[in-house]
CSV table of C-alpha atoms in Angstrom, one decimal:
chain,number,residue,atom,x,y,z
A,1,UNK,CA,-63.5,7.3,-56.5
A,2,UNK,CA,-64.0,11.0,-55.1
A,3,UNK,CA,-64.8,11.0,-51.8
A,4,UNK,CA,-68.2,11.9,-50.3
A,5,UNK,CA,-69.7,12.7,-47.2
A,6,UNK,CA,-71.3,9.4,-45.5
A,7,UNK,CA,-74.7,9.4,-43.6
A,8,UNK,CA,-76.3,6.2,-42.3
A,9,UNK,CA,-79.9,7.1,-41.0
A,10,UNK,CA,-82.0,5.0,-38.4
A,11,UNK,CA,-85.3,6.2,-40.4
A,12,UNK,CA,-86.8,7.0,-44.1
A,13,UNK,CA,-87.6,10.4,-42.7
A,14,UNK,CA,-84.3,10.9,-41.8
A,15,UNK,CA,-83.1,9.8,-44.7
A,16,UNK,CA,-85.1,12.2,-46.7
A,17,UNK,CA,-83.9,15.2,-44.8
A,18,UNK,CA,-80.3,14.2,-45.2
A,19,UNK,CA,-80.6,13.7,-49.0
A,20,UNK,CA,-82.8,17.2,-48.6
A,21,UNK,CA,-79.7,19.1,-47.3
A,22,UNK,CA,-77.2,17.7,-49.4
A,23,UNK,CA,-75.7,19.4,-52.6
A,24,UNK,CA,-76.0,16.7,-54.6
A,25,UNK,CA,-76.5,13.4,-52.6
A,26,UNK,CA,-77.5,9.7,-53.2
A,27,UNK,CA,-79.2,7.1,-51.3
A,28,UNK,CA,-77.4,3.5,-51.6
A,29,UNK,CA,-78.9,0.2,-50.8
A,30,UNK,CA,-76.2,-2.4,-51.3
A,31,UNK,CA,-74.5,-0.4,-53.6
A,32,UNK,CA,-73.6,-2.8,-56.1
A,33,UNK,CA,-74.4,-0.6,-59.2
A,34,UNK,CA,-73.5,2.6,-57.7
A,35,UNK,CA,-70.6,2.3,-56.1
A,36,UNK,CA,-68.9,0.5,-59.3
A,37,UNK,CA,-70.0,3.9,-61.2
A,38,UNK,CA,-68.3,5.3,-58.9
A,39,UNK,CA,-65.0,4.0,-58.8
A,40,UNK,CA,-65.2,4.5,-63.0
A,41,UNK,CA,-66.0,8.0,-62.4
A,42,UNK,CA,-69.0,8.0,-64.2
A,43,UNK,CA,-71.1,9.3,-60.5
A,44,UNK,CA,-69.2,11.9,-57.6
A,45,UNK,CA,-72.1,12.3,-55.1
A,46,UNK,CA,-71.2,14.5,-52.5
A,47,UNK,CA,-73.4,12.6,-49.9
A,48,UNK,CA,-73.7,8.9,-49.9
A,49,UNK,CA,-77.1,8.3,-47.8
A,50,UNK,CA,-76.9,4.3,-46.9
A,51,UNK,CA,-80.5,3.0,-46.2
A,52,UNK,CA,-79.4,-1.0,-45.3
A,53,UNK,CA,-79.5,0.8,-41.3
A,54,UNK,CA,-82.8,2.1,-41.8
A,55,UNK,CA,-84.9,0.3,-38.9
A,56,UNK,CA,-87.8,-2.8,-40.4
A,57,UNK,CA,-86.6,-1.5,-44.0
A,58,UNK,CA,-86.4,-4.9,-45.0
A,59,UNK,CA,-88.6,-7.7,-44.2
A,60,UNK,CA,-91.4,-10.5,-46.4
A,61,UNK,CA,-95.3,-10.0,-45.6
A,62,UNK,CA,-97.7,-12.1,-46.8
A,63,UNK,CA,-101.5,-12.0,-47.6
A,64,UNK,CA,-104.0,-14.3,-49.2
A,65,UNK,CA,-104.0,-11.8,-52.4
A,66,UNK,CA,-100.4,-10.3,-52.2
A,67,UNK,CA,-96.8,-10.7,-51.9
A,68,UNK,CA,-95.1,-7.5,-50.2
A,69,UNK,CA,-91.4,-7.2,-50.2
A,70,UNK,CA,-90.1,-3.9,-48.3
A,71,UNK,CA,-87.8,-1.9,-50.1
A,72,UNK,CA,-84.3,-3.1,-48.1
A,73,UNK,CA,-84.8,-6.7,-48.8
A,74,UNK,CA,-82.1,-8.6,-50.3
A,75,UNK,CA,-82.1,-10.8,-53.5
A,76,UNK,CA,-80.7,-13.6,-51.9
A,77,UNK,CA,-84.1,-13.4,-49.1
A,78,UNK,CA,-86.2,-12.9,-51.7
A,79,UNK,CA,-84.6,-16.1,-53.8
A,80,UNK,CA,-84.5,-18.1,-50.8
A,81,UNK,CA,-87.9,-17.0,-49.0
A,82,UNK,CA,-90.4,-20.4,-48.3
A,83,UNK,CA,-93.2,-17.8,-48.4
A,84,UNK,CA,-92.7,-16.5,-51.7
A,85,UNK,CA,-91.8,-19.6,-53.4
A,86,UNK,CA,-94.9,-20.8,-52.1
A,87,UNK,CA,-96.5,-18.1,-53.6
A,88,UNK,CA,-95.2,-16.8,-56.3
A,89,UNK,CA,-92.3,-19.3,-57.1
A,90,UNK,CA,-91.1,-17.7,-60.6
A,91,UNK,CA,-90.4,-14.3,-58.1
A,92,UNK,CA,-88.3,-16.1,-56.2
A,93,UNK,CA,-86.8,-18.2,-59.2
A,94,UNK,CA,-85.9,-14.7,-61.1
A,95,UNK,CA,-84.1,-13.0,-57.7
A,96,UNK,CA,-82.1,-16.4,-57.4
A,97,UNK,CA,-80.6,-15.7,-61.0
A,98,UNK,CA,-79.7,-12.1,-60.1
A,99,UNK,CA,-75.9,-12.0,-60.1
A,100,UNK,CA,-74.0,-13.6,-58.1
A,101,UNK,CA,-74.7,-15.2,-54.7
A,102,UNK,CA,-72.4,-11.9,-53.5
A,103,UNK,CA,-74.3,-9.7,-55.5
A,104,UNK,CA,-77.6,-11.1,-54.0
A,105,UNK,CA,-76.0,-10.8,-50.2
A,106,UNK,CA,-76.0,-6.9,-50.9
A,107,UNK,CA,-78.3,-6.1,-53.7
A,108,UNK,CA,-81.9,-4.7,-52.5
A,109,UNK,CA,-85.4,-5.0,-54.4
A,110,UNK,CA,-85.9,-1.1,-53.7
A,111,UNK,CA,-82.6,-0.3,-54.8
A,112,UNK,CA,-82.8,-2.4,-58.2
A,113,UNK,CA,-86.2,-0.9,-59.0
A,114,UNK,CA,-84.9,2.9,-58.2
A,115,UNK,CA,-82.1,2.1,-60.4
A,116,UNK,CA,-84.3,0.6,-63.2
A,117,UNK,CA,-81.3,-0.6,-65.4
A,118,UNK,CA,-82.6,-1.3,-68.6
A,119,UNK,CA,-81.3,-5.1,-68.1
A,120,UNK,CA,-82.0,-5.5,-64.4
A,121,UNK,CA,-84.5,-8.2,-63.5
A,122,UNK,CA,-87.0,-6.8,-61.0
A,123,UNK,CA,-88.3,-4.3,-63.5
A,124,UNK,CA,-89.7,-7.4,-65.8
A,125,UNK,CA,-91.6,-9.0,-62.8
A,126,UNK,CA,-92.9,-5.5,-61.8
A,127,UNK,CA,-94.6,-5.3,-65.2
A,128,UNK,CA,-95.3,-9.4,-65.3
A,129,UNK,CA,-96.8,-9.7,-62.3
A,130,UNK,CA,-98.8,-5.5,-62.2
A,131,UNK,CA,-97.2,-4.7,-59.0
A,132,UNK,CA,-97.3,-1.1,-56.7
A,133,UNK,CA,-94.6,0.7,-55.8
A,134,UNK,CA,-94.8,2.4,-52.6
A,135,UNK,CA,-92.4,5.0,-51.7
A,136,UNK,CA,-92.5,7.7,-48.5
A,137,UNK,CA,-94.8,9.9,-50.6
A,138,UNK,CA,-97.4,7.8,-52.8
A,139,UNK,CA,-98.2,4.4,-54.4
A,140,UNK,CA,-97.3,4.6,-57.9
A,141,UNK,CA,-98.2,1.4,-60.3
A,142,UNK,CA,-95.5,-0.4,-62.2
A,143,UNK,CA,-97.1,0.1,-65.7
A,144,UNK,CA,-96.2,3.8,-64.9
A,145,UNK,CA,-92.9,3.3,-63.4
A,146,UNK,CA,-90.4,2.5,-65.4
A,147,UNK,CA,-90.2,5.9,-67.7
A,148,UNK,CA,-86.7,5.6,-69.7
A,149,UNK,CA,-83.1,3.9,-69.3
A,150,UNK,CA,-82.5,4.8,-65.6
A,151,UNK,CA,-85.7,6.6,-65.4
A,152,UNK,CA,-88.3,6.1,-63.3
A,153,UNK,CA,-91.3,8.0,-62.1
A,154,UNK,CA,-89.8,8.7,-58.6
A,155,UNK,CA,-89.3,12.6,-57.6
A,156,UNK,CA,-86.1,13.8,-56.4
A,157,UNK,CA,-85.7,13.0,-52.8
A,158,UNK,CA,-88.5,10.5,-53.1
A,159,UNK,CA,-87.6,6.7,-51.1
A,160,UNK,CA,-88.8,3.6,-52.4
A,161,UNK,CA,-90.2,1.7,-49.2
A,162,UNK,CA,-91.8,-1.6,-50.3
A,163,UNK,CA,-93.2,-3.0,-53.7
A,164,UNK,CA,-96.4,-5.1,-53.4
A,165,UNK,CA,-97.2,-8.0,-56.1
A,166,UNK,CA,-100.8,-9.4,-56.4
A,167,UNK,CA,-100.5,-13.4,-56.1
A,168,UNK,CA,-101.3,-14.6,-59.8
A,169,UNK,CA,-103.0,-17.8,-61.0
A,170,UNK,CA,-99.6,-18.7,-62.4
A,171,UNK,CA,-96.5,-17.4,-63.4
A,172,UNK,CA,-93.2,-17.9,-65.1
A,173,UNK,CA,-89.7,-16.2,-65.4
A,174,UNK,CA,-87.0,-16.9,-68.8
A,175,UNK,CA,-83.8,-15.2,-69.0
A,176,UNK,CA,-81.4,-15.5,-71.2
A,177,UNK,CA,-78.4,-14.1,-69.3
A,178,UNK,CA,-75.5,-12.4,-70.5
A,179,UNK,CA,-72.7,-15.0,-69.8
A,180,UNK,CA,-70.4,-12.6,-68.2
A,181,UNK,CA,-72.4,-10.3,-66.2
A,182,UNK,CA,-75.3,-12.0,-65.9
A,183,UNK,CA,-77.3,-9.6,-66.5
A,184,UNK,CA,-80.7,-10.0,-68.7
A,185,UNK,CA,-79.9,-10.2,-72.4
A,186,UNK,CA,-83.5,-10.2,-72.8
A,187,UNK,CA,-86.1,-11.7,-69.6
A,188,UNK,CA,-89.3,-12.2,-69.6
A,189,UNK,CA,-91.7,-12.5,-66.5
A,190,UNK,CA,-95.4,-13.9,-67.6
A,191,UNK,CA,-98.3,-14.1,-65.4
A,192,UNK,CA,-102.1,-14.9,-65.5
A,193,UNK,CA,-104.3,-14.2,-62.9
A,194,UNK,CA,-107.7,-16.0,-61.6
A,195,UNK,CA,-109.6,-14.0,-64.3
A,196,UNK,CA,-107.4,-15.1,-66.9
A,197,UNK,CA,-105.8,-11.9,-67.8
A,198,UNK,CA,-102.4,-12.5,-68.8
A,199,UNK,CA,-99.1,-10.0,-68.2
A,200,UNK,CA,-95.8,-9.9,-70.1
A,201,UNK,CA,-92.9,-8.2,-68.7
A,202,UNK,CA,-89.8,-7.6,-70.9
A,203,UNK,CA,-86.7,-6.6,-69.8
A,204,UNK,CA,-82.9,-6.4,-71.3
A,205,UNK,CA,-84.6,-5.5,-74.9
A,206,UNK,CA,-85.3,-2.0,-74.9
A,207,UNK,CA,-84.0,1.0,-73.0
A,208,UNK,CA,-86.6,0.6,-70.3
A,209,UNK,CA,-88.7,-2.4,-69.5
A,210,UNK,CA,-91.8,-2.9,-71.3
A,211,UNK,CA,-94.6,-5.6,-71.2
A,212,UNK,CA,-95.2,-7.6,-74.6
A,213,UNK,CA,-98.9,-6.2,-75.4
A,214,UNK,CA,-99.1,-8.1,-78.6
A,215,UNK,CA,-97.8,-11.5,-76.9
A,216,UNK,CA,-100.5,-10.5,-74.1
A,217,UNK,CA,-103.2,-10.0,-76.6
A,218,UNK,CA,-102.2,-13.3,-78.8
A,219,UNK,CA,-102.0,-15.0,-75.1
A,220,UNK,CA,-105.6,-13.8,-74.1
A,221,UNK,CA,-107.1,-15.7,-77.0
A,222,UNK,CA,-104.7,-19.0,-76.9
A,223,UNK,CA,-102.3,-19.7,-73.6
A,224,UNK,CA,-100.2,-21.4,-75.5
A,225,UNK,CA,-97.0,-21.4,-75.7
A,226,UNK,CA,-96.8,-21.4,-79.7
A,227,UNK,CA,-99.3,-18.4,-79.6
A,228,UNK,CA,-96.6,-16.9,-77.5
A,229,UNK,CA,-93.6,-17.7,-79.5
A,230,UNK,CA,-95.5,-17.2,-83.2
A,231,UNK,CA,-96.1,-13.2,-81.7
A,232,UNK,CA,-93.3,-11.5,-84.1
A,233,UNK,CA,-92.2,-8.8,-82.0
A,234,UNK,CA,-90.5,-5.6,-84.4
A,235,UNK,CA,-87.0,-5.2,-83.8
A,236,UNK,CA,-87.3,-1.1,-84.1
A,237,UNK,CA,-86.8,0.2,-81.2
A,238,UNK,CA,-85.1,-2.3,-79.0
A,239,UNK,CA,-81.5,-2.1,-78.2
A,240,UNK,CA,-78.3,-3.5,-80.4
A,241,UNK,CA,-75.1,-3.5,-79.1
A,242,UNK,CA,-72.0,-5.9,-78.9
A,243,UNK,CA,-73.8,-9.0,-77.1
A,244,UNK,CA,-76.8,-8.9,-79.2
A,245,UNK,CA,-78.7,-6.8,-82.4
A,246,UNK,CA,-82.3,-5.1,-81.8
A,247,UNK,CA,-83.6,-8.4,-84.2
A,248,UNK,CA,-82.2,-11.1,-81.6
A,249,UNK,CA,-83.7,-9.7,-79.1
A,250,UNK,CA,-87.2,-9.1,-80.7
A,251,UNK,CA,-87.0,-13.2,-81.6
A,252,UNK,CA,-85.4,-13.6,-78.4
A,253,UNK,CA,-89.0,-12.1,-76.0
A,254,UNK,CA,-91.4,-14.3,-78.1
A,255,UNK,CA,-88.9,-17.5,-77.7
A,256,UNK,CA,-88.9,-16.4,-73.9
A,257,UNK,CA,-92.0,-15.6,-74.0
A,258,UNK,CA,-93.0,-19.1,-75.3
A,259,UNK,CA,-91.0,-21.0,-73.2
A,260,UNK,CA,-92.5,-19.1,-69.9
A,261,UNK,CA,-96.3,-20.1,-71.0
A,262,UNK,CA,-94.6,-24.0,-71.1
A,263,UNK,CA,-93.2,-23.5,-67.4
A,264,UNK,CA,-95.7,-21.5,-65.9
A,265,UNK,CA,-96.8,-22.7,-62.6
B,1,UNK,CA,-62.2,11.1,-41.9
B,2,UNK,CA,-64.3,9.2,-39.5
B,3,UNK,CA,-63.2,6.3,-37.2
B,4,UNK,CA,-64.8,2.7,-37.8
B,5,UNK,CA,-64.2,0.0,-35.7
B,6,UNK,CA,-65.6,-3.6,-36.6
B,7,UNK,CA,-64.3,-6.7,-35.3
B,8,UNK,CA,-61.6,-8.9,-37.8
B,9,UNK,CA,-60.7,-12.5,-37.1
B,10,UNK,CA,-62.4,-12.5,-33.8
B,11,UNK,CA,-60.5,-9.2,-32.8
B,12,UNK,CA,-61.7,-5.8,-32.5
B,13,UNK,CA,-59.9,-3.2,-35.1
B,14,UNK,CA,-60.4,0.4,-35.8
B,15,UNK,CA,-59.0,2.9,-37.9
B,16,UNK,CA,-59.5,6.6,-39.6
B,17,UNK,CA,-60.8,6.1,-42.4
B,18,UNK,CA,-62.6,8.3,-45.6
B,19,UNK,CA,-65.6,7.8,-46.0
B,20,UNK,CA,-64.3,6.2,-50.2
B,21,UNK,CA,-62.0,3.5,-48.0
B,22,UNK,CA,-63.4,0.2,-49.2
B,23,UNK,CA,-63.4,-2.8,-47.1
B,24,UNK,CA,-60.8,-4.8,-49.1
B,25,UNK,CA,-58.6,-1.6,-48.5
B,26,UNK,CA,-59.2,-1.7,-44.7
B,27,UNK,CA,-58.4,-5.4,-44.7
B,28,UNK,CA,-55.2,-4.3,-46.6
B,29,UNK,CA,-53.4,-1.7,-45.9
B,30,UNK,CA,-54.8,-0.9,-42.3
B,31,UNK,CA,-55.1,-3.9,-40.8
B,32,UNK,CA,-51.6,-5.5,-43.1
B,33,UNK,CA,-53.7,-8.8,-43.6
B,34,UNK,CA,-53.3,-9.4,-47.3
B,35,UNK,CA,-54.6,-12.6,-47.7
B,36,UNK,CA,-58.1,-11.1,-49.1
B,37,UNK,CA,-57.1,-10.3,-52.9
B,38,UNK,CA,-57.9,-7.3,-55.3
B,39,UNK,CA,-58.7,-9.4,-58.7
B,40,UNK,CA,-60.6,-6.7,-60.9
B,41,UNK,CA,-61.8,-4.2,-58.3
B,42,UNK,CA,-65.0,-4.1,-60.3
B,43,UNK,CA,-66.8,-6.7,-58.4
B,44,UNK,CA,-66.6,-9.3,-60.6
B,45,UNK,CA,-64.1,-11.8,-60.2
B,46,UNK,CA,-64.5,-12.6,-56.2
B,47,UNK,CA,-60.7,-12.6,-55.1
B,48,UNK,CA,-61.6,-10.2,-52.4
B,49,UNK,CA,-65.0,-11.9,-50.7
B,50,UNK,CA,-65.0,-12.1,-46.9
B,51,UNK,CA,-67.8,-12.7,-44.7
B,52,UNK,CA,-69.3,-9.7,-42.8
B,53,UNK,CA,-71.6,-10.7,-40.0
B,54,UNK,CA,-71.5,-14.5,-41.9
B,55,UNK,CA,-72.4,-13.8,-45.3
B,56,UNK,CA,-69.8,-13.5,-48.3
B,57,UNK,CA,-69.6,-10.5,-50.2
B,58,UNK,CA,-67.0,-8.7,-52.3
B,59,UNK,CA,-64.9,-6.4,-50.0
B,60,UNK,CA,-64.1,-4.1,-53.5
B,61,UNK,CA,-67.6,-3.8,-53.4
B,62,UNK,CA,-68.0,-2.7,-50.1
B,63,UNK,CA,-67.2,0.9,-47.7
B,64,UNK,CA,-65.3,0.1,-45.0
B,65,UNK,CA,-67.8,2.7,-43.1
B,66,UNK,CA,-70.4,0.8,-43.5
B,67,UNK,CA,-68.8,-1.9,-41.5
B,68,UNK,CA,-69.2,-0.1,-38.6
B,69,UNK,CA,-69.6,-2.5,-35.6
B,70,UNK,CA,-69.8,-5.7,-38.3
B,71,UNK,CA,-68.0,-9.5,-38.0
B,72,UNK,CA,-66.0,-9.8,-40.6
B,73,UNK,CA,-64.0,-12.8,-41.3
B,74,UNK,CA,-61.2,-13.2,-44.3
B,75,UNK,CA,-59.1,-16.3,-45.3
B,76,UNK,CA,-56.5,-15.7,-41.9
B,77,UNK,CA,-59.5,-16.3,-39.9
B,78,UNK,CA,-60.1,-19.9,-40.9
B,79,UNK,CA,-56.9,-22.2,-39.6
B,80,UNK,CA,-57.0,-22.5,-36.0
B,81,UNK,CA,-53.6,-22.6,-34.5
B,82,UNK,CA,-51.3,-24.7,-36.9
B,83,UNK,CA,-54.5,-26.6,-38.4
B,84,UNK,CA,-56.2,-25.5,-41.8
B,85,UNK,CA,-59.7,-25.3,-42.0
B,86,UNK,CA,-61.3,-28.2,-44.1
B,87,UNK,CA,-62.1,-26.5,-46.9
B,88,UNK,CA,-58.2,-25.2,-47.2
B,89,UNK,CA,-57.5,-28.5,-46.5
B,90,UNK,CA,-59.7,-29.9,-48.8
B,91,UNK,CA,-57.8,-27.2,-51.6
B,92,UNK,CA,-54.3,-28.1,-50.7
B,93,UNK,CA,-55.6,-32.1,-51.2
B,94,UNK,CA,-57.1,-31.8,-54.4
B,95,UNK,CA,-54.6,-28.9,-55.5
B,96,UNK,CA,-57.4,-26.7,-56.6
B,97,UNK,CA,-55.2,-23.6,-57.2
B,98,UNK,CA,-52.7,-23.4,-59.4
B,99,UNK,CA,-51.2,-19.4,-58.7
B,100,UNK,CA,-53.4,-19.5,-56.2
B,101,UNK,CA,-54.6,-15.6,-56.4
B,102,UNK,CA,-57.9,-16.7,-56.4
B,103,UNK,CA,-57.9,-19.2,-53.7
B,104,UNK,CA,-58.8,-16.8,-50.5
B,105,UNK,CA,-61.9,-16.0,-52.5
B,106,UNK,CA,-62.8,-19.2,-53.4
B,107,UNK,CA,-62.3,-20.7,-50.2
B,108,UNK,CA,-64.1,-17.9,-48.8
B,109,UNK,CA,-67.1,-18.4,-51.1
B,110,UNK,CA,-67.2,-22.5,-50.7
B,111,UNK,CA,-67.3,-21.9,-46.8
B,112,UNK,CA,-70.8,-19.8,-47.5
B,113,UNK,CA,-72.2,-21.9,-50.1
B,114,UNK,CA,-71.9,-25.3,-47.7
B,115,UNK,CA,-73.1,-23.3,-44.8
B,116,UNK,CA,-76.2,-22.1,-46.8
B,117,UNK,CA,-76.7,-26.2,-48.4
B,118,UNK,CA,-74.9,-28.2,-46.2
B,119,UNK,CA,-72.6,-31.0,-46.1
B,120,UNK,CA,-74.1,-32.8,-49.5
B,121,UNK,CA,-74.4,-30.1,-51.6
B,122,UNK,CA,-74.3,-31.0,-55.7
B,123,UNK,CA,-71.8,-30.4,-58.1
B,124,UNK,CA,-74.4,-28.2,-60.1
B,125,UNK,CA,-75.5,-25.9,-56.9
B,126,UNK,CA,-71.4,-25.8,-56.3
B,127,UNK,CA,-70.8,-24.7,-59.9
B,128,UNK,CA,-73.6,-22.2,-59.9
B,129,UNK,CA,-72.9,-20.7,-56.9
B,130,UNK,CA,-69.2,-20.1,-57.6
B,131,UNK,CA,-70.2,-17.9,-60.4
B,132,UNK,CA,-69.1,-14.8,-59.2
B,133,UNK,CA,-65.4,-16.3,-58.6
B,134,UNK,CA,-63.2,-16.3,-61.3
B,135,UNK,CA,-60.2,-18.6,-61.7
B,136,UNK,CA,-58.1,-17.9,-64.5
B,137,UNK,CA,-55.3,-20.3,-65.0
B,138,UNK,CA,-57.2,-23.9,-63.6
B,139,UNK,CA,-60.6,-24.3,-65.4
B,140,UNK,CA,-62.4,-25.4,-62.0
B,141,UNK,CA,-62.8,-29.1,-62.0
B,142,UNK,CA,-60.3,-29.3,-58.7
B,143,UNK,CA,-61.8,-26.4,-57.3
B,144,UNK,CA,-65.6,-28.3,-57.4
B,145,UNK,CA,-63.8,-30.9,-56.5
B,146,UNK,CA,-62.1,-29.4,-53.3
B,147,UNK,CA,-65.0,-27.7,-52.6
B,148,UNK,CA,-67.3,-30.8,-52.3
B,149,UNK,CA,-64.8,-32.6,-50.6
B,150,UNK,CA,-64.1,-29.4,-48.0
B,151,UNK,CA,-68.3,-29.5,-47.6
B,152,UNK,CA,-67.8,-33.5,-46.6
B,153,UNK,CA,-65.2,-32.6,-43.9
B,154,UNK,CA,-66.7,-29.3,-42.4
């Protein structure tokens, strides 16, 4: 791993300015993807800017509509909060099945959603669940979040600060992990609000995440979880590589998809 | 080079570090304690895990920087005096090593898990939870084993 300068700000102002006069600097939240592409060599930042020191970054609020988890809590808070497994129990579910437990010590919401790997988990309960990003700048919506494989919407310099999830009806998470890593071969989050409208968040299966419109649509009409699984989803598009071909995932997000409607809670 | 100071094994350490020094190299080759393994150094297999400020995480994982004023604890933290700690005992009882490279991980790791689901924690949450520690020569029946029987005595 190059080595880098290292700067651990008290505030996201701070922060920002650090990152501002940097030549070509990072922020890190628990640093569990990008310090790994470091060591490979695949990132050299010349500033590391470490936001777990950033005062009330973290932290679980709670309304009667929404769920808001700031941008420097962990996984393993998230998984194990009484609050949000009251209230939305599949978001707490999915962050439980994130890595492992020392992966969840470490690993932050904001930094997970930043990252948007096209497998990471958050990005599918984002979409599920029609979530808002808020960063130092703006609110941004999930839908138009998640642009590309490591794309996001976020501007250079720009901080995630919390993410705010509206409190469905029901909801549901399936994954299908990737034995060694752990990662999401394919995940789906599914949610249905009081009005009925249902939301289908896929992850793992294509090079960003994406929801499942024509599950959504088939969903609308039956909430059933044969209507789910009897969507057939086109395998052009989605990813193929040594763990799985584009087709097994497409049958893979309307199996998941199917089995989330029969757990849905 | 920046100096960190944290506090190992109860004792308060420093050294001049760059800012690239990972924990697990701290641990190391600063402090000679070299009890906390390097498995894969691609934070995988769990050989290195320590506790900083109680929780376990990976050490390879981890800038020693960013340790700065932390409690960090690794497997020559545990025995007190001449006595293991009841989950080493519990290893050495129900011989859940066999090279034993692994071991200060996994000890390290079953200490967190029973502290986080107490003294009767399942086989299953046991099993799950050691996911991120590899063994490669046992499988890991005496390791669940040691570990449930390490929770019992703790």
């Amino acid at each position: 791993m190059e080595n880098f300068n290292y700067h651990r700000p008290a505030t996201v102002l701070a922060a920002a300015a650090m990152l501002k006069k940097s030549k070509d600097g990072k922020y890190m939240g628990g640093g569990h993807t990008l310090l790994p592409t470091m060591k490979q060599g695949l990132a050299s930042p010349t500033d590391i800017i470490d936001l777990t020191a950033i005062k009330n970054f973290g932290g679980i609020k709670l309304s009667k509509t929404m769920v808001t988890i700031k941008a420097g809590t962990t996984h393993m808070e998230v998984a194990t909060s009484k609050e949000i497994k009251k209230a939305i129990p599949a978001l707490a579910e999915m962050a439980g099945k994130i890595g492992g437990v020392h992966v969840r010590h470490k690993g932050t919401i904001g930094g997970s959603i930043a990252n948007a790997d096209p497998a990471a988990d958050y990005p599918s309960a984002c979409l599920g669940l029609g979530a808002t990003i808020e960063t130092n700048k703006r609110k941004i919506e999930a839908d138009k979040f998640f642009t590309g494989m490591f794309e996001t919407a976020l501007k250079a310099g720009e901080i995630i600060t919390a993410v705010h999830f509206p409190i469905p009806k029901k909801s549901a998470h399936q994954k299908f992990p990737n034995p060694a890593s752990r990662y999401a071969l394919t995940g789906v989050f599914l949610s249905q609000d009081a009005k009925g409208k249902v939301r289908v968040g896929v992850t793992g299966a294509a090079a960003s995440a994406f929801r499942a419109t024509d599950i959504e649509a088939a969903l609308a009409k039956d909430f059933s979880a044969k209507s789910a699984s009897s969507v057939k989803i086109a395998a052009k598009g989605l990813m193929s590589d040594m763990h799985a071909t584009a087709a097994y995932r497409a049958h893979l997000v309307s199996v998941l998809a199917g089995r989330a409607v029969a757990a849905a809670k | 080079m920046s100096v960190v100071k944290m506090k190992l094994n109860g004792k308060a350490v420093s050294g001049d570090v760059e800012a690239r020094t990972l924990l697990v190299d701290f641990i190391r080759q600063y402090q000679g304690m070299t009890g906390t393994h390097v498995g894969c150094d691609t934070s995988q297999c769990g050989a290195c895990v320590v506790h900083v400020n109680g929780k376990a995480i990976k050490s390879c994982t981890t800038l020693a920087v960013a340790c700065e004023g932390a409690e960090v604890t690794t497997v020559e933290g545990l025995a007190k005096g001449g006595d293991l700690h009841a989950m080493q005992a519990a290893f050495k009882e129900h011989h859940g090593l066999q090279c034993g490279f692994c071991t200060p991980g996994m000890i390290m790791s079953a200490i967190d898990i029973v502290k986080r689901n107490g003294k009767n924690v399942s086989e299953d949450v046991i099993r799950r939870e050691l996911s991120g520690n590899i063994c490669r020569c046992t499988g890991y029946h005496n390791i669940v084993k040691a570990v449930q029987a390490g929770a019992a005595n703790m």
